[in-house]
Amino acid sequence: MNSAARRIGRTLALVLPVVLVLSGTLAVTRVPWASTTTGSQMLTASSGKVSTQAGPRAAQDVLRDRLLIELQEKDPGVALTDLQEATTARPSLAKHCASIARALGRAAVAKYGAAHRAQAFSRPVCDTSFASGVAAAQ
C-alpha cells in the first residue's frame, strides 16, 4: 500500500509540472486583439506580421510624461502642483494619480541623487504617493 502511494506521488510529481507548463503555453499562444473592423484577430507567437504603428496614448501616460519632463526642467514642486490641478480638472485621472506621483518621486530621487533632497518637495498630493516613490527609489 505504501509503495503504491509513493509511486503515484512520484508520477504526479513528474507529470503535473509538464501538464501545467503545456497548458500555460497553449493559453498564451493566441492573443485576442480588439478591433472595430474585424470581430477578433488572433496573433500567434510565430506570426510574421507585426504592426509598428502605435495607437493613441492614454491621457494618464501623456500626463505622466509631461510631468516627468517638467520635473527635470523645473522642480518636483511644480510638477506636483500641476498633477493636482490636472486631477482636479479631469476627475477621470484621479485613479492614476498615485502611480504618477510615485513615478515623480522616483524621478526626483534620480534627479537630486538623495532621498532627503527629493523629499523636501513632498506634498499631500494623492495620499502622499510622492513620498512613497521617494522611499522606493532609495
Tab-separated table of N, CA, C and O in Angstrom:
chain	number	residue	atom	x	y	z
A	1	MET	N	0.826	-1.189	0.000
A	1	MET	CA	0.000	0.000	0.000
A	1	MET	C	0.871	1.254	0.000
A	1	MET	O	0.625	2.174	-0.746
A	2	ASN	N	1.897	1.281	0.843
A	2	ASN	CA	2.763	2.433	0.955
A	2	ASN	C	3.544	2.669	-0.330
A	2	ASN	O	3.731	3.810	-0.752
A	3	SER	N	4.015	1.588	-0.977
A	3	SER	CA	4.777	1.749	-2.220
A	3	SER	C	3.881	2.212	-3.365
A	3	SER	O	4.325	2.945	-4.251
A	4	ALA	N	2.634	1.807	-3.371
A	4	ALA	CA	1.701	2.253	-4.415
A	4	ALA	C	1.443	3.755	-4.289
A	4	ALA	O	1.417	4.479	-5.292
A	5	ALA	N	1.281	4.233	-3.080
A	5	ALA	CA	1.061	5.659	-2.858
A	5	ALA	C	2.306	6.451	-3.244
A	5	ALA	O	2.215	7.537	-3.818
A	6	ARG	N	3.466	5.904	-2.935
A	6	ARG	CA	4.708	6.562	-3.285
A	6	ARG	C	4.881	6.629	-4.804
A	6	ARG	O	5.310	7.646	-5.349
A	7	ARG	N	4.529	5.558	-5.499
A	7	ARG	CA	4.638	5.516	-6.950
A	7	ARG	C	3.683	6.536	-7.597
A	7	ARG	O	4.051	7.246	-8.537
A	8	ILE	N	2.475	6.619	-7.076
A	8	ILE	CA	1.509	7.595	-7.585
A	8	ILE	C	2.021	9.014	-7.336
A	8	ILE	O	1.927	9.892	-8.195
A	9	GLY	N	2.576	9.263	-6.174
A	9	GLY	CA	3.120	10.575	-5.851
A	9	GLY	C	4.263	10.968	-6.763
A	9	GLY	O	4.343	12.108	-7.235
A	10	ARG	N	5.150	10.023	-7.046
A	10	ARG	CA	6.265	10.302	-7.952
A	10	ARG	C	5.776	10.587	-9.365
A	10	ARG	O	6.282	11.482	-10.046
A	11	THR	N	4.801	9.814	-9.802
A	11	THR	CA	4.247	10.023	-11.138
A	11	THR	C	3.622	11.412	-11.248
A	11	THR	O	3.843	12.132	-12.222
A	12	LEU	N	2.845	11.794	-10.243
A	12	LEU	CA	2.243	13.129	-10.240
A	12	LEU	C	3.308	14.218	-10.186
A	12	LEU	O	3.167	15.261	-10.827
A	13	ALA	N	4.358	13.994	-9.421
A	13	ALA	CA	5.421	14.982	-9.305
A	13	ALA	C	6.137	15.193	-10.632
A	13	ALA	O	6.639	16.284	-10.900
A	14	LEU	N	6.187	14.187	-11.470
A	14	LEU	CA	6.826	14.325	-12.773
A	14	LEU	C	5.869	14.836	-13.853
A	14	LEU	O	6.250	15.627	-14.705
A	15	VAL	N	4.629	14.381	-13.808
A	15	VAL	CA	3.680	14.698	-14.874
A	15	VAL	C	3.021	16.058	-14.666
A	15	VAL	O	2.799	16.800	-15.619
A	16	LEU	N	2.694	16.410	-13.446
A	16	LEU	CA	1.949	17.640	-13.180
A	16	LEU	C	2.668	18.902	-13.657
A	16	LEU	O	2.046	19.738	-14.307
A	17	PRO	N	3.963	19.088	-13.405
A	17	PRO	CA	4.621	20.291	-13.935
A	17	PRO	C	4.604	20.364	-15.463
A	17	PRO	O	4.431	21.435	-16.041
A	18	VAL	N	4.744	19.233	-16.119
A	18	VAL	CA	4.717	19.217	-17.580
A	18	VAL	C	3.340	19.649	-18.076
A	18	VAL	O	3.218	20.456	-19.003
A	19	VAL	N	2.295	19.138	-17.459
A	19	VAL	CA	0.929	19.495	-17.855
A	19	VAL	C	0.682	20.983	-17.611
A	19	VAL	O	0.090	21.667	-18.453
A	20	LEU	N	1.139	21.506	-16.493
A	20	LEU	CA	0.930	22.915	-16.191
A	20	LEU	C	1.680	23.823	-17.173
A	20	LEU	O	1.153	24.836	-17.624
A	21	VAL	N	2.899	23.466	-17.510
A	21	VAL	CA	3.672	24.269	-18.456
A	21	VAL	C	3.027	24.240	-19.838
A	21	VAL	O	2.880	25.272	-20.497
A	22	LEU	N	2.623	23.079	-20.283
A	22	LEU	CA	1.992	22.979	-21.597
A	22	LEU	C	0.671	23.735	-21.650
A	22	LEU	O	0.383	24.425	-22.619
A	23	SER	N	-0.125	23.622	-20.610
A	23	SER	CA	-1.409	24.331	-20.621
A	23	SER	C	-1.193	25.840	-20.561
A	23	SER	O	-1.922	26.593	-21.203
A	24	GLY	N	-0.203	26.296	-19.824
A	24	GLY	CA	0.104	27.724	-19.782
A	24	GLY	C	0.618	28.227	-21.111
A	24	GLY	O	0.263	29.313	-21.562
A	25	THR	N	1.436	27.428	-21.782
A	25	THR	CA	1.963	27.808	-23.089
A	25	THR	C	0.844	27.883	-24.118
A	25	THR	O	0.779	28.821	-24.913
A	26	LEU	N	-0.039	26.924	-24.097
A	26	LEU	CA	-1.153	26.941	-25.037
A	26	LEU	C	-2.108	28.091	-24.758
A	26	LEU	O	-2.717	28.624	-25.669
A	27	ALA	N	-2.214	28.492	-23.508
A	27	ALA	CA	-3.135	29.572	-23.153
A	27	ALA	C	-2.665	30.918	-23.688
A	27	ALA	O	-3.484	31.781	-23.983
A	28	VAL	N	-1.365	31.113	-23.838
A	28	VAL	CA	-0.863	32.421	-24.261
A	28	VAL	C	-0.415	32.462	-25.718
A	28	VAL	O	0.104	33.467	-26.171
A	29	THR	N	-0.613	31.391	-26.470
A	29	THR	CA	-0.189	31.423	-27.866
A	29	THR	C	-1.130	32.231	-28.736
A	29	THR	O	-0.744	32.705	-29.795
A	30	ARG	N	-2.369	32.425	-28.283
A	30	ARG	CA	-3.315	33.243	-29.041
A	30	ARG	C	-3.730	34.431	-28.198
A	30	ARG	O	-4.138	34.284	-27.055
A	31	VAL	N	-3.596	35.614	-28.783
A	31	VAL	CA	-3.948	36.845	-28.079
A	31	VAL	C	-5.051	37.545	-28.849
A	31	VAL	O	-4.864	37.900	-30.008
A	32	PRO	N	-6.216	37.752	-28.237
A	32	PRO	CA	-7.276	38.450	-28.954
A	32	PRO	C	-7.014	39.956	-28.958
A	32	PRO	O	-6.758	40.563	-27.935
A	33	TRP	N	-7.072	40.552	-30.122
A	33	TRP	CA	-6.894	41.989	-30.256
A	33	TRP	C	-8.238	42.589	-30.609
A	33	TRP	O	-8.881	42.178	-31.558
A	34	ALA	N	-8.646	43.569	-29.835
A	34	ALA	CA	-9.912	44.230	-30.109
A	34	ALA	C	-9.742	45.160	-31.297
A	34	ALA	O	-8.820	45.957	-31.348
A	35	SER	N	-10.630	45.063	-32.235
A	35	SER	CA	-10.568	45.907	-33.414
A	35	SER	C	-11.986	46.227	-33.856
A	35	SER	O	-12.881	45.415	-33.735
A	36	THR	N	-12.179	47.422	-34.383
A	36	THR	CA	-13.509	47.806	-34.820
A	36	THR	C	-13.830	47.258	-36.197
A	36	THR	O	-14.990	47.101	-36.554
A	37	THR	N	-12.809	46.943	-36.998
A	37	THR	CA	-13.067	46.475	-38.353
A	37	THR	C	-13.350	44.987	-38.407
A	37	THR	O	-14.185	44.544	-39.170
A	38	THR	N	-12.651	44.214	-37.615
A	38	THR	CA	-12.893	42.778	-37.599
A	38	THR	C	-13.328	42.370	-36.209
A	38	THR	O	-12.996	43.008	-35.222
A	39	GLY	N	-14.042	41.273	-36.132
A	39	GLY	CA	-14.559	40.816	-34.851
A	39	GLY	C	-13.456	40.495	-33.868
A	39	GLY	O	-13.413	41.004	-32.763
A	40	SER	N	-12.520	39.647	-34.256
A	40	SER	CA	-11.441	39.275	-33.365
A	40	SER	C	-10.298	38.714	-34.196
A	40	SER	O	-10.490	37.794	-34.973
A	41	GLN	N	-9.133	39.277	-34.036
A	41	GLN	CA	-7.957	38.782	-34.735
A	41	GLN	C	-7.138	37.959	-33.768
A	41	GLN	O	-7.070	38.268	-32.585
A	42	MET	N	-6.494	36.927	-34.282
A	42	MET	CA	-5.629	36.113	-33.461
A	42	MET	C	-4.201	36.275	-33.973
A	42	MET	O	-3.943	36.154	-35.166
A	43	LEU	N	-3.293	36.556	-33.088
A	43	LEU	CA	-1.891	36.711	-33.437
A	43	LEU	C	-1.120	35.651	-32.676
A	43	LEU	O	-1.136	35.630	-31.452
A	44	THR	N	-0.475	34.760	-33.383
A	44	THR	CA	0.291	33.721	-32.722
A	44	THR	C	1.719	34.189	-32.513
A	44	THR	O	2.172	35.148	-33.129
A	45	ALA	N	2.426	33.494	-31.669
A	45	ALA	CA	3.788	33.886	-31.344
A	45	ALA	C	4.701	33.782	-32.558
A	45	ALA	O	5.702	34.477	-32.640
A	46	SER	N	4.361	32.944	-33.523
A	46	SER	CA	5.221	32.775	-34.684
A	46	SER	C	4.755	33.582	-35.884
A	46	SER	O	5.241	33.395	-36.978
A	47	SER	N	3.821	34.483	-35.684
A	47	SER	CA	3.298	35.281	-36.786
A	47	SER	C	4.363	36.218	-37.319
A	47	SER	O	5.106	36.841	-36.580
A	48	GLY	N	4.416	36.340	-38.637
A	48	GLY	CA	5.404	37.205	-39.261
A	48	GLY	C	4.950	38.648	-39.348
A	48	GLY	O	5.753	39.550	-39.530
A	49	LYS	N	3.646	38.905	-39.258
A	49	LYS	CA	3.133	40.260	-39.387
A	49	LYS	C	3.098	40.931	-38.021
A	49	LYS	O	2.460	40.457	-37.098
A	50	VAL	N	3.791	42.034	-37.906
A	50	VAL	CA	3.816	42.783	-36.659
A	50	VAL	C	3.547	44.240	-36.994
A	50	VAL	O	4.178	44.804	-37.886
A	51	SER	N	2.630	44.836	-36.277
A	51	SER	CA	2.306	46.233	-36.519
A	51	SER	C	3.283	47.118	-35.765
A	51	SER	O	3.520	46.936	-34.580
A	52	THR	N	3.859	48.095	-36.451
A	52	THR	CA	4.792	49.011	-35.806
A	52	THR	C	4.151	50.358	-35.531
A	52	THR	O	4.773	51.229	-34.944
A	53	GLN	N	2.917	50.524	-35.964
A	53	GLN	CA	2.241	51.791	-35.794
A	53	GLN	C	1.591	51.818	-34.408
A	53	GLN	O	0.817	50.940	-34.055
A	54	ALA	N	1.923	52.818	-33.623
A	54	ALA	CA	1.372	52.939	-32.285
A	54	ALA	C	0.043	53.665	-32.347
A	54	ALA	O	-0.159	54.576	-33.141
A	55	GLY	N	-0.861	53.264	-31.473
A	55	GLY	CA	-2.166	53.899	-31.409
A	55	GLY	C	-2.104	55.132	-30.530
A	55	GLY	O	-1.046	55.534	-30.038
A	56	PRO	N	-3.238	55.759	-30.317
A	56	PRO	CA	-3.262	56.948	-29.464
A	56	PRO	C	-2.914	56.573	-28.022
A	56	PRO	O	-3.262	55.505	-27.542
A	57	ARG	N	-2.190	57.450	-27.362
A	57	ARG	CA	-1.745	57.181	-25.998
A	57	ARG	C	-2.823	57.575	-25.008
A	57	ARG	O	-3.611	58.487	-25.248
A	58	ALA	N	-2.841	56.898	-23.890
A	58	ALA	CA	-3.814	57.191	-22.847
A	58	ALA	C	-3.480	58.532	-22.195
A	58	ALA	O	-2.313	58.954	-22.140
A	59	ALA	N	-4.505	59.197	-21.687
A	59	ALA	CA	-4.329	60.529	-21.093
A	59	ALA	C	-3.373	60.496	-19.913
A	59	ALA	O	-2.568	61.415	-19.723
A	60	GLN	N	-3.432	59.435	-19.098
A	60	GLN	CA	-2.549	59.366	-17.935
A	60	GLN	C	-1.091	59.186	-18.346
A	60	GLN	O	-0.192	59.697	-17.691
A	61	ASP	N	-0.846	58.502	-19.457
A	61	ASP	CA	0.529	58.342	-19.941
A	61	ASP	C	1.084	59.664	-20.462
A	61	ASP	O	2.248	59.997	-20.226
A	62	VAL	N	0.243	60.397	-21.166
A	62	VAL	CA	0.662	61.707	-21.668
A	62	VAL	C	0.951	62.646	-20.501
A	62	VAL	O	1.969	63.354	-20.482
A	63	LEU	N	0.071	62.629	-19.493
A	63	LEU	CA	0.265	63.479	-18.314
A	63	LEU	C	1.535	63.093	-17.569
A	63	LEU	O	2.328	63.954	-17.175
A	64	ARG	N	1.768	61.786	-17.379
A	64	ARG	CA	2.967	61.318	-16.666
A	64	ARG	C	4.230	61.795	-17.386
A	64	ARG	O	5.141	62.330	-16.756
A	65	ASP	N	4.269	61.623	-18.701
A	65	ASP	CA	5.450	62.037	-19.466
A	65	ASP	C	5.667	63.543	-19.385
A	65	ASP	O	6.792	64.014	-19.224
A	66	ARG	N	4.574	64.305	-19.493
A	66	ARG	CA	4.688	65.764	-19.432
A	66	ARG	C	5.196	66.210	-18.064
A	66	ARG	O	6.072	67.087	-17.957
A	67	LEU	N	4.692	65.570	-16.996
A	67	LEU	CA	5.114	65.960	-15.650
A	67	LEU	C	6.555	65.537	-15.362
A	67	LEU	O	7.285	66.241	-14.652
A	68	LEU	N	6.977	64.403	-15.904
A	68	LEU	CA	8.370	63.983	-15.709
A	68	LEU	C	9.331	64.943	-16.406
A	68	LEU	O	10.398	65.260	-15.877
A	69	ILE	N	8.948	65.413	-17.573
A	69	ILE	CA	9.780	66.402	-18.271
A	69	ILE	C	9.811	67.708	-17.479
A	69	ILE	O	10.861	68.333	-17.317
A	70	GLU	N	8.653	68.096	-16.970
A	70	GLU	CA	8.567	69.323	-16.186
A	70	GLU	C	9.396	69.215	-14.905
A	70	GLU	O	10.058	70.181	-14.505
A	71	LEU	N	9.411	68.044	-14.301
A	71	LEU	CA	10.223	67.825	-13.100
A	71	LEU	C	11.698	68.005	-13.421
A	71	LEU	O	12.438	68.609	-12.642
A	72	GLN	N	12.134	67.506	-14.570
A	72	GLN	CA	13.543	67.645	-14.954
A	72	GLN	C	13.898	69.090	-15.278
A	72	GLN	O	14.988	69.548	-14.949
A	73	GLU	N	12.971	69.817	-15.897
A	73	GLU	CA	13.257	71.195	-16.296
A	73	GLU	C	13.133	72.171	-15.128
A	73	GLU	O	13.871	73.146	-15.068
A	74	LYS	N	12.188	71.939	-14.239
A	74	LYS	CA	11.949	72.873	-13.133
A	74	LYS	C	12.252	72.172	-11.818
A	74	LYS	O	13.404	71.943	-11.495
A	75	ASP	N	11.223	71.846	-11.055
A	75	ASP	CA	11.420	71.099	-9.818
A	75	ASP	C	10.181	70.262	-9.528
A	75	ASP	O	9.122	70.470	-10.122
A	76	PRO	N	10.291	69.292	-8.621
A	76	PRO	CA	9.159	68.415	-8.323
A	76	PRO	C	7.941	69.148	-7.763
A	76	PRO	O	6.814	68.711	-7.970
A	77	GLY	N	8.146	70.260	-7.092
A	77	GLY	CA	7.021	71.011	-6.545
A	77	GLY	C	6.083	71.511	-7.626
A	77	GLY	O	4.855	71.457	-7.499
A	78	VAL	N	6.654	71.989	-8.714
A	78	VAL	CA	5.851	72.478	-9.834
A	78	VAL	C	5.096	71.318	-10.476
A	78	VAL	O	3.907	71.424	-10.801
A	79	ALA	N	5.772	70.182	-10.641
A	79	ALA	CA	5.134	69.017	-11.243
A	79	ALA	C	3.997	68.499	-10.361
A	79	ALA	O	2.930	68.122	-10.868
A	80	LEU	N	4.191	68.484	-9.044
A	80	LEU	CA	3.137	68.030	-8.140
A	80	LEU	C	1.944	68.979	-8.158
A	80	LEU	O	0.788	68.536	-8.096
A	81	THR	N	2.196	70.266	-8.239
A	81	THR	CA	1.105	71.236	-8.330
A	81	THR	C	0.309	71.017	-9.613
A	81	THR	O	-0.932	71.009	-9.592
A	82	ASP	N	1.004	70.802	-10.718
A	82	ASP	CA	0.322	70.553	-11.982
A	82	ASP	C	-0.443	69.229	-11.958
A	82	ASP	O	-1.509	69.115	-12.571
A	83	LEU	N	0.094	68.234	-11.260
A	83	LEU	CA	-0.624	66.963	-11.117
A	83	LEU	C	-1.928	67.172	-10.361
A	83	LEU	O	-2.978	66.655	-10.761
A	84	GLN	N	-1.868	67.925	-9.286
A	84	GLN	CA	-3.078	68.204	-8.511
A	84	GLN	C	-4.107	68.958	-9.357
A	84	GLN	O	-5.293	68.641	-9.336
A	85	GLU	N	-3.649	69.931	-10.122
A	85	GLU	CA	-4.561	70.696	-10.978
A	85	GLU	C	-5.156	69.817	-12.077
A	85	GLU	O	-6.335	69.946	-12.412
A	86	ALA	N	-4.368	68.923	-12.634
A	86	ALA	CA	-4.861	68.054	-13.705
A	86	ALA	C	-5.910	67.080	-13.181
A	86	ALA	O	-6.921	66.829	-13.847
A	87	THR	N	-5.691	66.527	-11.986
A	87	THR	CA	-6.677	65.600	-11.436
A	87	THR	C	-7.938	66.317	-10.980
A	87	THR	O	-9.012	65.736	-10.994
A	88	THR	N	-7.807	67.570	-10.603
A	88	THR	CA	-8.991	68.354	-10.250
A	88	THR	C	-9.787	68.697	-11.509
A	88	THR	O	-11.015	68.619	-11.521
A	89	ALA	N	-9.091	69.046	-12.583
A	89	ALA	CA	-9.758	69.414	-13.825
A	89	ALA	C	-10.375	68.200	-14.525
A	89	ALA	O	-11.444	68.305	-15.114
A	90	ARG	N	-9.688	67.056	-14.460
A	90	ARG	CA	-10.195	65.830	-15.091
A	90	ARG	C	-10.268	64.732	-14.044
A	90	ARG	O	-9.281	64.032	-13.798
A	91	PRO	N	-11.414	64.542	-13.401
A	91	PRO	CA	-11.549	63.532	-12.348
A	91	PRO	C	-11.258	62.102	-12.817
A	91	PRO	O	-10.929	61.246	-12.000
A	92	SER	N	-11.328	61.846	-14.116
A	92	SER	CA	-11.018	60.504	-14.611
A	92	SER	C	-9.545	60.150	-14.402
A	92	SER	O	-9.183	58.973	-14.393
A	93	LEU	N	-8.696	61.149	-14.219
A	93	LEU	CA	-7.269	60.904	-13.974
A	93	LEU	C	-6.972	60.598	-12.510
A	93	LEU	O	-5.860	60.192	-12.181
A	94	ALA	N	-7.946	60.784	-11.632
A	94	ALA	CA	-7.703	60.608	-10.198
A	94	ALA	C	-7.269	59.189	-9.849
A	94	ALA	O	-6.449	58.991	-8.946
A	95	LYS	N	-7.773	58.186	-10.571
A	95	LYS	CA	-7.381	56.809	-10.252
A	95	LYS	C	-5.925	56.518	-10.636
A	95	LYS	O	-5.347	55.552	-10.168
A	96	HIS	N	-5.338	57.357	-11.466
A	96	HIS	CA	-3.939	57.186	-11.866
A	96	HIS	C	-3.007	58.133	-11.112
A	96	HIS	O	-1.794	58.089	-11.316
A	97	CYS	N	-3.564	58.961	-10.269
A	97	CYS	CA	-2.788	59.993	-9.577
A	97	CYS	C	-1.675	59.384	-8.721
A	97	CYS	O	-0.547	59.860	-8.727
A	98	ALA	N	-1.985	58.325	-7.991
A	98	ALA	CA	-0.989	57.730	-7.090
A	98	ALA	C	0.199	57.168	-7.867
A	98	ALA	O	1.356	57.374	-7.473
A	99	SER	N	-0.060	56.484	-8.966
A	99	SER	CA	1.060	55.912	-9.724
A	99	SER	C	1.905	57.010	-10.374
A	99	SER	O	3.128	56.893	-10.446
A	100	ILE	N	1.258	58.080	-10.815
A	100	ILE	CA	2.008	59.194	-11.405
A	100	ILE	C	2.857	59.877	-10.336
A	100	ILE	O	4.023	60.198	-10.562
A	101	ALA	N	2.286	60.081	-9.155
A	101	ALA	CA	3.034	60.725	-8.070
A	101	ALA	C	4.221	59.868	-7.628
A	101	ALA	O	5.298	60.392	-7.333
A	102	ARG	N	4.042	58.542	-7.585
A	102	ARG	CA	5.167	57.663	-7.246
A	102	ARG	C	6.271	57.767	-8.293
A	102	ARG	O	7.458	57.786	-7.967
A	103	ALA	N	5.888	57.820	-9.572
A	103	ALA	CA	6.879	57.970	-10.640
A	103	ALA	C	7.626	59.292	-10.503
A	103	ALA	O	8.842	59.359	-10.711
A	104	LEU	N	6.904	60.340	-10.115
A	104	LEU	CA	7.564	61.630	-9.883
A	104	LEU	C	8.536	61.546	-8.710
A	104	LEU	O	9.617	62.144	-8.743
A	105	GLY	N	8.173	60.816	-7.665
A	105	GLY	CA	9.070	60.644	-6.519
A	105	GLY	C	10.350	59.930	-6.900
A	105	GLY	O	11.450	60.336	-6.508
A	106	ARG	N	10.217	58.863	-7.687
A	106	ARG	CA	11.415	58.138	-8.134
A	106	ARG	C	12.279	59.018	-9.034
A	106	ARG	O	13.506	59.014	-8.930
A	107	ALA	N	11.637	59.797	-9.900
A	107	ALA	CA	12.390	60.683	-10.792
A	107	ALA	C	13.084	61.806	-10.020
A	107	ALA	O	14.182	62.222	-10.383
A	108	ALA	N	12.457	62.275	-8.941
A	108	ALA	CA	13.077	63.320	-8.128
A	108	ALA	C	14.332	62.799	-7.440
A	108	ALA	O	15.345	63.503	-7.366
A	109	VAL	N	14.288	61.575	-6.951
A	109	VAL	CA	15.484	60.982	-6.336
A	109	VAL	C	16.580	60.818	-7.389
A	109	VAL	O	17.749	61.092	-7.124
A	110	ALA	N	16.191	60.405	-8.588
A	110	ALA	CA	17.186	60.259	-9.657
A	110	ALA	C	17.791	61.608	-10.029
A	110	ALA	O	18.979	61.704	-10.316
A	111	LYS	N	16.980	62.669	-10.008
A	111	LYS	CA	17.478	63.993	-10.373
A	111	LYS	C	18.401	64.561	-9.304
A	111	LYS	O	19.471	65.086	-9.615
A	112	TYR	N	18.009	64.461	-8.038
A	112	TYR	CA	18.775	65.099	-6.961
A	112	TYR	C	19.800	64.172	-6.320
A	112	TYR	O	20.657	64.633	-5.578
A	113	GLY	N	19.711	62.878	-6.575
A	113	GLY	CA	20.709	61.950	-6.079
A	113	GLY	C	20.572	61.568	-4.624
A	113	GLY	O	21.284	60.702	-4.151
A	114	ALA	N	19.678	62.189	-3.900
A	114	ALA	CA	19.497	61.866	-2.487
A	114	ALA	C	18.015	61.974	-2.136
A	114	ALA	O	17.332	62.903	-2.578
A	115	ALA	N	17.562	61.034	-1.347
A	115	ALA	CA	16.141	60.999	-0.991
A	115	ALA	C	15.742	62.201	-0.150
A	115	ALA	O	14.643	62.734	-0.303
A	116	HIS	N	16.626	62.650	0.744
A	116	HIS	CA	16.240	63.767	1.622
A	116	HIS	C	16.064	65.062	0.819
A	116	HIS	O	15.240	65.897	1.168
A	117	ARG	N	16.820	65.230	-0.264
A	117	ARG	CA	16.644	66.424	-1.106
A	117	ARG	C	15.341	66.344	-1.888
A	117	ARG	O	14.639	67.334	-2.064
A	118	ALA	N	15.014	65.156	-2.374
A	118	ALA	CA	13.762	64.976	-3.120
A	118	ALA	C	12.563	65.077	-2.189
A	118	ALA	O	11.521	65.615	-2.550
A	119	GLN	N	12.708	64.582	-0.975
A	119	GLN	CA	11.615	64.591	-0.004
A	119	GLN	C	11.226	66.013	0.405
A	119	GLN	O	10.113	66.252	0.832
A	120	ALA	N	12.114	66.953	0.246
A	120	ALA	CA	11.816	68.337	0.606
A	120	ALA	C	10.666	68.905	-0.228
A	120	ALA	O	9.993	69.842	0.203
A	121	PHE	N	10.412	68.325	-1.397
A	121	PHE	CA	9.339	68.803	-2.262
A	121	PHE	C	8.020	68.074	-2.017
A	121	PHE	O	7.041	68.333	-2.703
A	122	SER	N	7.997	67.170	-1.065
A	122	SER	CA	6.814	66.336	-0.828
A	122	SER	C	5.593	67.168	-0.459
A	122	SER	O	5.684	68.142	0.287
A	123	ARG	N	4.462	66.763	-1.002
A	123	ARG	CA	3.177	67.408	-0.735
A	123	ARG	C	2.134	66.320	-0.530
A	123	ARG	O	2.317	65.198	-1.000
A	124	PRO	N	1.027	66.642	0.074
A	124	PRO	CA	-0.017	65.615	0.254
A	124	PRO	C	-0.871	65.414	-1.001
A	124	PRO	O	-2.091	65.361	-0.938
A	125	VAL	N	-0.237	65.330	-2.147
A	125	VAL	CA	-0.949	65.076	-3.397
A	125	VAL	C	-1.122	63.571	-3.539
A	125	VAL	O	-0.165	62.822	-3.390
A	126	CYS	N	-2.320	63.137	-3.776
A	126	CYS	CA	-2.622	61.712	-3.994
A	126	CYS	C	-2.178	60.864	-2.809
A	126	CYS	O	-1.466	59.866	-2.968
A	127	ASP	N	-2.558	61.256	-1.629
A	127	ASP	CA	-2.264	60.494	-0.403
A	127	ASP	C	-0.777	60.229	-0.218
A	127	ASP	O	-0.356	59.116	0.053
A	128	THR	N	0.011	61.227	-0.384
A	128	THR	CA	1.464	61.181	-0.193
A	128	THR	C	2.151	60.080	-1.001
A	128	THR	O	3.115	59.461	-0.553
A	129	SER	N	1.676	59.820	-2.192
A	129	SER	CA	2.311	58.830	-3.058
A	129	SER	C	3.681	59.276	-3.532
A	129	SER	O	4.541	58.457	-3.826
A	130	PHE	N	3.900	60.585	-3.613
A	130	PHE	CA	5.223	61.098	-3.975
A	130	PHE	C	6.247	60.625	-2.961
A	130	PHE	O	7.338	60.150	-3.336
A	131	ALA	N	5.901	60.690	-1.680
A	131	ALA	CA	6.830	60.249	-0.627
A	131	ALA	C	7.104	58.751	-0.722
A	131	ALA	O	8.233	58.311	-0.494
A	132	SER	N	6.105	57.968	-1.076
A	132	SER	CA	6.355	56.537	-1.207
A	132	SER	C	7.229	56.245	-2.430
A	132	SER	O	8.019	55.299	-2.416
A	133	GLY	N	7.110	57.055	-3.476
A	133	GLY	CA	8.003	56.902	-4.627
A	133	GLY	C	9.435	57.256	-4.275
A	133	GLY	O	10.368	56.604	-4.727
A	134	VAL	N	9.596	58.282	-3.449
A	134	VAL	CA	10.943	58.657	-2.992
A	134	VAL	C	11.530	57.519	-2.157
A	134	VAL	O	12.686	57.143	-2.322
A	135	ALA	N	10.719	56.981	-1.248
A	135	ALA	CA	11.202	55.907	-0.393
A	135	ALA	C	11.529	54.656	-1.208
A	135	ALA	O	12.504	53.944	-0.901
A	136	ALA	N	10.775	54.374	-2.249
A	136	ALA	CA	11.024	53.180	-3.067
A	136	ALA	C	12.293	53.330	-3.901
A	136	ALA	O	12.921	52.341	-4.243
A	137	ALA	N	12.683	54.555	-4.199
A	137	ALA	CA	13.857	54.781	-5.040
A	137	ALA	C	15.162	54.702	-4.261
A	137	ALA	O	16.230	54.727	-4.851
A	138	GLN	N	15.085	54.652	-2.950
A	138	GLN	CA	16.318	54.640	-2.140
A	138	GLN	C	17.084	53.370	-2.313
A	138	GLN	O	16.770	52.318	-2.365
